[in-house]
Coordinates of C-alpha atoms and ligand atoms in Angstrom, one line a residue:
M69 CA 117.1 14.2 67.6
K70 CA 118.1 17.8 68.2
T71 CA 116.0 18.9 71.0
T72 CA 116.4 19.3 74.8
S73 CA 113.2 17.7 75.7
V74 CA 113.9 14.3 77.0
S75 CA 110.6 12.7 77.1
G76 CA 107.4 12.7 78.7
A77 CA 103.7 12.7 78.2
A78 CA 101.0 15.3 77.9
L79 CA 97.7 15.7 77.1
A80 CA 94.4 17.1 76.6
A81 CA 91.9 19.0 78.5
V82 CA 89.1 21.3 78.4
S83 CA 85.6 20.3 78.2
I84 CA 84.2 23.3 76.3
F85 CA 84.2 22.9 72.5
S86 CA 82.0 25.3 70.9
S87 CA 84.5 25.6 68.2
F88 CA 84.1 23.2 65.3
A89 CA 81.9 25.5 63.2
A90 CA 84.9 27.3 61.7
A91 CA 87.9 25.1 61.9
V92 CA 89.8 22.4 60.0
Q93 CA 87.9 19.2 60.2
P94 CA 89.1 17.0 63.2
L95 CA 91.2 13.8 62.2
T96 CA 90.8 10.5 63.7
V97 CA 92.9 7.3 64.0
D98 CA 91.4 4.4 62.1
G99 CA 93.7 1.5 62.3
A100 CA 96.9 2.4 60.4
N101 CA 95.5 5.6 58.9
F102 CA 94.8 9.1 59.8
I103 CA 91.1 9.9 58.5
T104 CA 89.4 13.1 57.9
K105 CA 86.3 12.1 59.7
S106 CA 83.8 14.2 57.7
S107 CA 85.0 13.1 54.3
G108 CA 86.4 9.7 54.9
N109 CA 89.5 10.6 53.1
R110 CA 93.0 9.6 54.3
F111 CA 95.1 12.1 55.8
S112 CA 99.0 12.2 55.1
I113 CA 101.1 14.5 57.0
V114 CA 102.9 16.9 54.7
G115 CA 104.9 18.6 57.5
V116 CA 107.7 20.6 59.0
D117 CA 109.2 20.7 62.5
Y118 CA 108.6 24.1 63.8
Q119 CA 110.8 25.6 66.6
P120 CA 112.1 29.0 65.5
G121 CA 114.9 29.9 67.9
G122 CA 114.4 27.0 69.9
S123 CA 116.4 23.9 69.1
S124 CA 119.1 24.9 71.6
G125 CA 116.8 24.7 74.5
V126 CA 113.7 26.1 76.3
T127 CA 113.6 29.5 77.9
A128 CA 110.6 31.1 79.6
T129 CA 110.1 33.1 76.4
S130 CA 111.0 30.7 73.6
D131 CA 107.6 29.0 73.2
P132 CA 107.2 28.9 69.4
L133 CA 103.4 29.5 69.7
S134 CA 103.3 32.7 71.7
D135 CA 104.4 35.5 69.4
P136 CA 101.5 36.1 66.9
Q137 CA 103.6 38.3 64.6
A138 CA 106.1 35.4 64.1
C139 CA 103.5 32.9 63.6
L140 CA 101.7 35.0 61.0
R141 CA 104.9 35.3 59.3
D142 CA 105.7 31.7 59.3
A143 CA 102.4 30.5 58.6
I144 CA 102.3 32.2 55.5
L145 CA 105.6 30.8 54.4
L146 CA 104.5 27.2 55.5
Q147 CA 101.2 27.5 53.8
R148 CA 102.8 28.6 50.7
L149 CA 105.2 25.7 50.8
G150 CA 102.3 23.2 50.8
V151 CA 102.5 22.2 54.6
N152 CA 99.4 20.6 56.4
T153 CA 101.1 19.9 59.7
I154 CA 103.7 21.3 62.1
R155 CA 105.5 19.7 65.1
V156 CA 106.1 22.0 67.9
Y157 CA 108.5 21.0 70.9
N158 CA 109.1 22.9 74.1
L159 CA 105.8 24.5 74.9
I160 CA 105.0 26.4 77.9
A161 CA 101.5 25.7 79.4
D162 CA 100.7 29.0 81.1
I163 CA 101.2 31.5 78.5
N164 CA 98.7 32.5 75.7
H165 CA 98.8 30.5 72.5
D166 CA 95.3 31.7 71.2
E167 CA 96.5 33.8 68.3
C168 CA 99.2 31.4 67.1
A169 CA 97.0 28.4 67.1
S170 CA 94.2 30.3 65.4
I171 CA 96.5 31.5 62.7
F172 CA 97.7 28.0 61.8
N173 CA 94.1 26.9 62.0
A174 CA 93.1 29.4 59.5
A175 CA 96.1 28.5 57.3
G176 CA 94.6 24.8 57.3
I177 CA 97.6 23.5 59.3
Y178 CA 97.3 21.0 62.1
M179 CA 99.8 20.9 65.0
I180 CA 101.2 18.0 66.7
L181 CA 102.7 18.9 70.1
D182 CA 105.3 17.5 72.5
V183 CA 104.1 17.7 75.9
N184 CA 107.7 17.8 77.5
N185 CA 110.0 20.5 77.6
G186 CA 113.6 21.0 79.4
F187 CA 112.3 22.6 82.5
D188 CA 112.3 20.9 85.8
N189 CA 109.3 18.7 86.3
S190 CA 108.6 18.7 82.6
Y191 CA 110.2 15.7 81.2
L192 CA 111.0 12.0 81.9
D193 CA 114.7 11.5 82.7
R194 CA 115.5 8.6 80.5
S195 CA 118.2 7.2 82.7
A196 CA 116.2 7.2 86.0
P197 CA 112.6 7.6 84.9
W198 CA 111.0 6.6 88.4
T199 CA 112.7 9.9 89.7
T200 CA 110.8 12.3 87.3
Y201 CA 107.5 10.2 87.1
T202 CA 106.0 12.3 89.7
N203 CA 102.8 14.3 90.5
A204 CA 104.5 17.5 89.6
Y205 CA 105.4 16.1 86.2
L206 CA 102.0 14.9 85.4
T207 CA 100.6 18.2 86.5
H208 CA 102.7 19.8 83.9
V209 CA 101.6 17.3 81.2
F210 CA 98.0 17.8 82.0
S211 CA 98.5 21.7 81.9
I212 CA 99.7 21.3 78.3
I213 CA 96.8 19.1 77.4
E214 CA 94.4 21.9 78.8
A215 CA 96.2 24.6 77.1
F216 CA 96.0 23.0 73.6
A217 CA 93.0 20.7 73.6
P218 CA 90.5 23.3 72.7
Y219 CA 92.3 24.1 69.3
P220 CA 90.5 22.1 66.5
N221 CA 93.8 21.8 64.5
L222 CA 95.4 20.0 67.2
L223 CA 96.3 16.7 65.7
G224 CA 97.7 15.0 68.8
F225 CA 100.4 14.9 71.4
F226 CA 103.6 13.1 71.7
S227 CA 104.0 11.7 75.1
G228 CA 107.8 11.3 74.6
N229 CA 110.5 12.2 72.1
E230 CA 113.6 10.0 71.9
V231 CA 113.4 8.8 75.5
I232 CA 114.2 5.2 74.5
N233 CA 117.9 4.7 73.5
Q234 CA 120.4 2.1 74.0
D235 CA 120.9 2.9 77.6
S236 CA 117.3 3.2 78.6
A237 CA 115.6 0.3 76.7
V238 CA 115.2 -1.5 79.9
N239 CA 113.9 1.2 82.2
A240 CA 112.0 3.7 79.9
P241 CA 109.5 1.7 77.9
A242 CA 107.0 1.0 80.8
Y243 CA 107.2 4.5 82.0
I244 CA 106.3 5.9 78.4
R245 CA 103.4 3.6 78.4
A246 CA 102.4 4.9 81.8
V247 CA 102.4 8.5 80.7
T248 CA 100.6 7.7 77.6
R249 CA 97.9 6.0 79.9
D250 CA 97.7 8.9 82.2
M251 CA 97.4 11.3 79.2
K252 CA 94.7 9.4 77.6
D253 CA 92.8 8.9 80.8
Y254 CA 93.0 12.6 81.4
I255 CA 91.6 13.3 78.1
A256 CA 88.8 10.8 78.2
K257 CA 87.8 12.3 81.4
N258 CA 88.2 16.1 80.8
V259 CA 88.2 16.9 77.1
A260 CA 85.1 16.9 74.8
R261 CA 86.9 15.1 71.9
D262 CA 89.3 12.3 71.3
I263 CA 92.9 13.5 71.0
G264 CA 95.4 10.8 69.9
V265 CA 98.7 10.4 71.8
G266 CA 101.9 9.0 70.2
Y267 CA 105.5 8.5 70.6
S268 CA 108.5 9.8 68.7
A269 CA 111.4 7.4 68.4
A270 CA 115.0 8.2 67.9
D271 CA 116.9 7.1 64.7
V272 CA 118.3 4.0 66.2
A273 CA 117.5 1.1 63.7
N274 CA 117.8 -1.8 66.3
L275 CA 115.5 -0.4 68.7
L276 CA 112.7 0.8 66.2
S277 CA 110.7 -2.4 65.8
D278 CA 110.7 -3.3 69.5
T279 CA 109.7 0.3 70.5
W280 CA 106.8 0.2 68.1
E281 CA 105.8 -3.3 69.3
Y282 CA 106.0 -2.5 72.9
L283 CA 104.2 0.7 72.9
G284 CA 101.7 -0.2 70.2
C285 CA 100.3 -3.5 71.4
D286 CA 97.0 -4.3 73.1
L287 CA 97.3 -4.7 76.8
A288 CA 94.0 -6.2 78.4
N289 CA 94.5 -4.6 82.0
S290 CA 95.6 -1.0 80.6
T291 CA 94.1 -0.5 77.3
S292 CA 94.7 3.3 77.4
S293 CA 98.6 2.8 77.6
K294 CA 98.6 1.9 74.0
I295 CA 100.0 4.7 71.8
D296 CA 97.7 6.0 68.9
F297 CA 100.5 6.7 66.4
F298 CA 104.1 6.3 66.1
G299 CA 106.6 8.9 64.8
L300 CA 110.1 7.9 64.0
N301 CA 112.9 10.3 63.4
D302 CA 114.7 9.3 60.2
Y303 CA 117.9 10.6 58.7
E304 CA 118.8 7.7 56.5
W305 CA 118.3 9.3 53.2
C306 CA 121.2 11.4 52.1
G307 CA 121.5 13.2 48.8
D308 CA 120.4 11.2 45.8
S309 CA 119.8 7.9 47.6
S310 CA 117.3 5.4 46.7
Y311 CA 114.6 3.3 48.2
M312 CA 116.8 0.4 48.7
Q313 CA 120.0 2.3 49.5
S314 CA 118.3 4.3 52.1
G315 CA 116.8 1.5 54.1
Y316 CA 113.2 2.8 53.2
N317 CA 112.4 -0.5 52.0
V318 CA 113.3 -2.1 55.4
L319 CA 110.9 0.3 57.0
V320 CA 108.2 -0.7 54.8
Q321 CA 108.7 -4.4 55.7
Q322 CA 109.0 -3.7 59.3
F323 CA 105.8 -1.6 59.5
G324 CA 104.0 -3.4 56.7
N325 CA 101.3 -4.6 59.1
T326 CA 101.2 -1.7 61.3
S327 CA 98.0 -1.3 63.3
I328 CA 98.6 2.4 64.1
P329 CA 99.7 5.4 61.9
V330 CA 103.4 5.5 61.5
F331 CA 105.2 8.6 60.0
F332 CA 108.5 10.4 60.0
S333 CA 108.3 12.8 63.0
E334 CA 111.7 14.3 61.7
Y335 CA 113.5 13.5 58.4
G336 CA 116.0 15.5 56.2
C337 CA 119.6 14.4 56.3
N338 CA 122.0 17.3 55.8
K339 CA 125.3 15.4 55.1
V340 CA 124.8 16.3 51.6
E341 CA 123.8 19.9 50.7
P342 CA 121.7 21.5 49.5
R343 CA 118.9 19.2 50.4
T344 CA 117.1 18.5 47.2
F345 CA 114.4 16.1 49.0
T346 CA 114.7 13.5 46.4
N347 CA 113.1 11.2 49.1
V348 CA 109.8 13.2 49.0
P349 CA 108.3 11.4 45.8
V350 CA 109.3 8.1 47.2
L351 CA 108.0 8.8 50.8
Y352 CA 104.5 9.7 49.3
G353 CA 104.6 7.4 46.5
D354 CA 102.7 4.1 46.2
Q355 CA 105.8 2.0 47.5
M356 CA 105.6 3.6 50.8
S357 CA 101.9 4.1 51.2
V358 CA 102.0 2.2 54.4
L359 CA 103.6 5.4 56.0
S360 CA 101.4 8.4 56.6
G361 CA 104.0 11.0 55.6
G362 CA 106.4 12.9 57.6
L363 CA 107.8 16.1 58.8
V364 CA 111.0 17.8 57.6
Y365 CA 113.5 18.9 60.3
E366 CA 113.2 22.0 60.4
Y367 CA 111.6 25.1 59.6
S368 CA 114.2 27.7 60.6
E369 CA 118.1 27.8 60.4
D370 CA 120.0 27.3 63.6
T371 CA 123.4 26.2 64.6
N372 CA 122.7 22.5 63.6
N373 CA 122.1 23.8 60.0
Y374 CA 118.7 22.2 59.1
G375 CA 116.9 25.2 58.3
L376 CA 114.4 26.0 55.2
V377 CA 114.4 29.8 56.1
N378 CA 116.8 32.0 57.8
I379 CA 115.3 34.4 60.2
T380 CA 117.7 37.3 60.5
T381 CA 115.6 39.6 62.6
A382 CA 111.9 39.4 63.7
D383 CA 110.9 41.3 60.5
E384 CA 113.4 39.9 58.0
I385 CA 113.4 36.4 56.7
H386 CA 115.5 34.7 54.0
L387 CA 114.3 31.6 52.1
L388 CA 117.1 29.1 51.8
Q389 CA 117.8 26.8 48.9
D390 CA 116.2 23.9 50.7
Y391 CA 112.9 25.8 50.9
G392 CA 112.8 26.1 47.1
F393 CA 113.8 22.4 46.6
L394 CA 111.1 21.0 49.1
A395 CA 108.5 23.1 47.4
T396 CA 109.4 21.8 44.1
Q397 CA 109.1 18.3 45.3
Y398 CA 105.8 18.9 47.2
A399 CA 104.3 20.4 44.2
K400 CA 104.6 17.0 42.4
L401 CA 102.6 15.1 45.1
D402 CA 99.7 13.1 43.8
E403 CA 96.8 14.3 46.1
N404 CA 94.6 11.4 45.0
L405 CA 97.1 8.9 46.2
L406 CA 97.5 10.7 49.5
T407 CA 93.9 10.9 50.3
S408 CA 92.9 7.4 49.3
A409 CA 91.8 5.2 52.4
N410 CA 93.0 1.8 52.3
S411 CA 90.6 -0.8 53.9
T412 CA 93.3 -3.2 54.7
A413 CA 95.2 -0.7 56.6
T414 CA 92.3 0.9 58.4
G415 CA 91.2 -2.8 59.3
Q416 CA 94.5 -3.6 61.1
K417 CA 94.2 -4.7 64.8
P418 CA 96.9 -4.4 67.2
P419 CA 98.6 -7.6 68.4
T420 CA 98.1 -8.6 72.1
C421 CA 101.3 -7.4 74.2
D422 CA 103.5 -10.6 74.6
P423 CA 107.2 -11.1 75.1
S424 CA 107.6 -12.8 71.7
L425 CA 106.9 -9.4 70.1
I426 CA 110.3 -8.2 71.6
T427 CA 113.3 -9.3 69.7
G428 CA 116.2 -7.5 70.9
A429 CA 118.1 -8.4 73.8
G430 CA 118.2 -5.6 76.3
F431 CA 114.8 -4.3 75.5
Y432 CA 112.3 -4.6 78.5
N433 CA 109.7 -7.3 77.6
S434 CA 107.2 -7.1 80.4
W435 CA 104.3 -4.9 80.6
D436 CA 104.3 -4.2 84.4
L437 CA 103.5 -0.5 84.3
P438 CA 104.2 1.7 87.2
P439 CA 101.3 2.9 89.2
R440 CA 100.4 6.4 89.1
P441 CA 102.1 8.7 91.7
S442 CA 100.0 9.7 94.8
G443 CA 97.4 12.3 93.9
V444 CA 97.1 11.7 90.2
D445 CA 94.0 9.7 90.2
A446 CA 92.3 12.6 91.8
L447 CA 93.8 15.1 89.1
I448 CA 92.3 12.9 86.4
S449 CA 88.9 12.3 88.0
S450 CA 88.4 16.1 88.7
G451 CA 90.7 17.9 86.1
L452 CA 93.2 20.6 87.0
S453 CA 91.4 23.2 89.1
S454 CA 93.1 26.3 87.7
A455 CA 94.3 25.4 84.1
N456 CA 95.1 28.0 81.3
K457 CA 92.9 26.9 78.6
G458 CA 93.2 28.0 75.1
K459 CA 90.4 29.3 72.8
T460 CA 90.4 30.0 69.0
V461 CA 90.0 33.7 68.2
S462 CA 89.4 35.8 65.0
V463 CA 92.5 36.0 62.6
T464 CA 92.0 39.6 61.7
S465 CA 95.4 40.3 59.8
T466 CA 96.6 38.4 57.0
A467 CA 99.3 40.5 55.3
M468 CA 102.9 39.4 55.7
P469 CA 104.5 41.3 58.6
A470 CA 108.0 40.9 57.7
T471 CA 110.2 41.4 54.5
V472 CA 110.9 38.3 52.7
Y473 CA 113.9 37.6 50.4
D474 CA 113.8 34.6 48.0
Y475 CA 117.0 32.5 47.8
D476 CA 118.4 34.7 44.7
G477 CA 118.1 37.9 46.8
S478 CA 115.0 39.3 45.3
Q479 CA 112.3 40.4 47.5
L480 CA 109.0 38.7 47.4
N481 CA 106.0 40.9 47.8
G482 CA 102.3 40.4 47.9
L483 CA 102.6 37.4 50.4
E484 CA 99.6 37.0 52.6
L485 CA 97.7 34.3 54.5
T486 CA 94.9 32.5 52.7
V487 CA 92.1 31.8 55.0
L488 CA 90.7 28.4 54.4
E489 CA 87.2 27.2 54.8
E490 CA 86.4 24.7 57.4
Q491 CA 86.3 21.7 55.1
D492 CA 89.7 22.5 53.9
S493 CA 93.4 21.8 55.2
N494 CA 96.2 23.1 53.4
R495 CA 98.0 21.2 50.6
P496 CA 100.7 22.1 48.0
G497 CA 99.5 24.6 45.5
L498 CA 96.5 25.9 47.4
A499 CA 97.7 29.0 48.8
G500 CA 97.1 31.9 46.5
N501 CA 95.1 30.0 44.2
Y502 CA 92.2 28.9 46.6
T503 CA 88.8 27.7 45.6
P504 CA 86.8 26.2 48.5
S505 CA 86.1 22.6 48.0
T506 CA 82.4 21.4 48.4
P507 CA 81.5 21.4 51.9
T508 CA 81.0 18.1 53.6
G509 CA 79.3 19.2 56.7
T510 CA 76.0 20.8 57.4
A511 CA 77.6 23.6 59.2
A512 CA 79.6 24.4 56.3
A513 CA 79.6 28.0 55.0
T514 CA 77.7 28.7 52.0
S515 CA 77.7 32.1 50.4
G516 CA 75.9 35.3 50.2
S517 CA 77.8 36.8 53.0
T518 CA 78.3 40.5 53.2
G519 CA 81.6 40.4 51.4
G520 CA 84.1 43.1 51.1
S521 CA 85.4 42.7 54.6
S522 CA 88.8 44.0 54.9
S523 CA 90.1 41.5 57.4
A524 CA 89.8 37.9 57.2
T525 CA 88.2 36.2 60.0
R526 CA 88.1 32.4 60.9
S527 CA 86.9 32.3 64.3
S528 CA 85.8 29.2 66.0
S529 CA 83.9 31.0 68.7
G530 CA 81.0 28.9 67.6
K531 CA 78.7 31.8 67.0
A532 CA 76.4 31.8 64.1
S533 CA 78.0 34.9 62.9
S534 CA 81.3 33.2 62.3
T535 CA 80.3 31.3 59.5
A536 CA 79.3 34.5 57.5
S537 CA 82.4 36.2 58.4
Q538 CA 84.4 33.3 57.4
T539 CA 82.9 33.2 54.0
A540 CA 83.4 36.8 53.5
A541 CA 87.0 36.4 54.6
T542 CA 87.7 33.6 52.3
S543 CA 86.2 35.3 49.2
K544 CA 88.3 38.4 50.0
G545 CA 91.2 36.0 50.3
A546 CA 90.6 34.5 46.8
A547 CA 90.0 37.7 45.2
A548 CA 92.5 39.7 46.9
P549 CA 95.0 41.5 44.8
M550 CA 98.7 40.7 45.5
F551 CA 99.5 43.8 47.4
V552 CA 101.5 44.2 50.5
S553 CA 100.0 46.3 53.2
S554 CA 102.3 46.5 56.3
G555 CA 105.3 47.5 57.9
A556 CA 108.7 46.7 56.6
A557 CA 107.5 45.0 53.6
T558 CA 105.7 48.1 52.4
F559 CA 108.5 50.3 53.0
G560 CA 110.7 47.7 51.1
A561 CA 108.4 47.8 48.3
L562 CA 108.3 51.5 48.2
L563 CA 112.1 51.8 48.0
A564 CA 112.2 49.0 45.2
S565 CA 109.5 51.1 43.1
L566 CA 111.8 54.2 43.7
F567 CA 114.9 52.5 42.5
L568 CA 112.7 51.2 39.4
L569 CA 111.8 54.8 38.6
Ligands
NAG813 C1 101.9 -9.1 57.8 O1 100.7 -10.1 57.9 C2 100.8 -11.2 57.0 C3 99.6 -11.8 57.1 O2 99.2 -12.1 58.3 C4 102.0 -12.0 57.2 O3 102.1 -13.0 56.2 C5 103.3 -11.3 57.1 O4 104.5 -11.9 57.5 C6 103.1 -10.0 58.0 N1 104.3 -9.3 57.8 C7 105.1 -8.8 58.7 C8 106.3 -7.8 58.3 O5 104.9 -8.9 60.0
NAG814 C1 121.6 33.4 58.3 O1 121.7 34.7 58.6 C2 122.8 34.9 59.5 C3 122.8 36.5 60.0 O2 122.6 37.4 59.0 C4 124.1 34.8 58.8 O3 125.2 34.8 59.6 C5 124.1 33.3 58.3 O4 125.2 33.0 57.5 C6 122.8 32.9 57.5 N1 122.8 31.6 57.3 C7 122.6 31.0 56.1 C8 122.5 29.4 55.9 O5 122.3 31.7 55.2
NAG815 C1 97.0 -1.1 51.8 O1 97.4 -1.4 53.1 C2 98.1 -2.6 53.3 C3 98.2 -2.9 54.8 O2 98.8 -1.7 55.4 C4 99.4 -2.5 52.4 O3 100.1 -3.7 52.5 C5 99.0 -2.2 51.0 O4 100.3 -2.1 50.3 C6 98.2 -1.1 50.9 N1 97.7 -0.9 49.6 C7 98.1 0.3 48.9 C8 97.4 0.4 47.4 O5 98.5 1.3 49.3
NAG816 C1 99.0 -6.3 83.4 O1 99.3 -7.3 82.4 C2 100.6 -7.5 82.3 C3 100.9 -8.4 81.1 O2 100.1 -9.5 81.2 C4 101.3 -8.0 83.5 O3 102.8 -8.1 83.3 C5 101.2 -6.9 84.6 O4 101.6 -7.2 85.8 C6 99.6 -6.6 84.8 N1 99.4 -5.6 85.7 C7 98.6 -5.6 86.6 C8 98.5 -4.4 87.5 O5 97.8 -6.6 86.9

């Protein structure tokens, strides 16, 4: 809905991957569910769309994963909220994202990334996609793949966001499958692990089913053009609605046999305020278990008025009323229900592409995909020659770098990042109260580390030492006193204590 990125594709890269030793567990797609490979548990997205300062467009410096202080500030508040996934739009390939990606990794938060942004050669023009489906565009997409593929907490990419609408339902669908194909082929050839590629659909009810069918069916002569997951942007539930009134029941019927994970890539109608998120228990309840969760639009307040927090300056942030309502709803989620794999869902097989799947008049019903632009075969077979490839780095500071005010105006002290061990991802109630779960992998941290380290570390350098330092960091995190140790927050705490005296 509210971003400038028009469409696109992007994907993976990088063949080096020493980093699994100290990272969130990779997720795989198994039929209609996301699965945590190591445990076999289902993964449901408890997510928030993250674009601080960015919903009105992309600028050379607006990439939300490029400012480590801001990422630490926001990761602490998102972790505390209970989030396990963020979606980020409008990324720029050639700047450094290492610290931000590593901070979210340490927090146990996955990332779903849009490969398109609003710059030239960086999105598909929905009205004339053949004019923008070019070598330069795919070079952009592949460079986003290269930049982010090395991060273990990368959940997947969106090859397009809201490209298909009423006016583009004939021209755009084949191009989205083509971009998806090119991304997945690039990943298969140049990246050391599987990374899913999905599509995020606009909230246009009569196009939803055709879009999902068109992109998610099995095409014998282009198997890689099938999407791995389907996000839909959904603003149907406003205020105190219900399962029937909101139309959620229709979605469950529509996607009841889905063969790929389906989730809300944006949700949170703001026609009734404050947003109390009474849809959350329904979305994550047993009636809707066919969906894999969703992402609330959106983290920070902007002109369109969907924020959970208000960032007033780089080092001052105010929790809005919606943040508290969402936290209360998240806290009630049934973790067992969310992590139960369902063998019917994981066993679903995609239908074969066939015009009978498409029911709407005016939706493209042929799978005649455009061939790759000239030179792109070579890009895929050799990989980009000079790509900026990310790498995970140690997270050495965990204290909240900003002053945080609760909705009632009181200052929140003692906030810090809880560094999770590799077998854990974040969930509601975990931050500040963390006991590592039983490790599932052989590389898991055990204990007996040096302890007493004053800085938390969750490096994915793959070095043997990272396990020890990670353990040290975690035990420190768990036992740490609630104490603010930096910058404006300390100064604020000092002032507050002076007033108390
Ligand atoms: C799902 O599959 C079952 C069994 O094949 C079928 O009876 C049902 O109509 C399907 N539902 C939808 C919504 O396609
Ligand atoms: C967010 O902060 C700005 C600047 O202080 C203020 O003008 C605006 O009203 C605030 N928005 C909300 C929703 O509190
Ligand atoms: C299991 O998955 C099937 C198909 O996706 C769905 O119809 C059914 O409701 C699910 N069962 C549970 C208990 O979630
Ligand atoms: C691939 O199969 C689809 C559907 O059968 C067909 O429309 C398309 O022309 C085929 N493409 C090629 C390159 O053969």
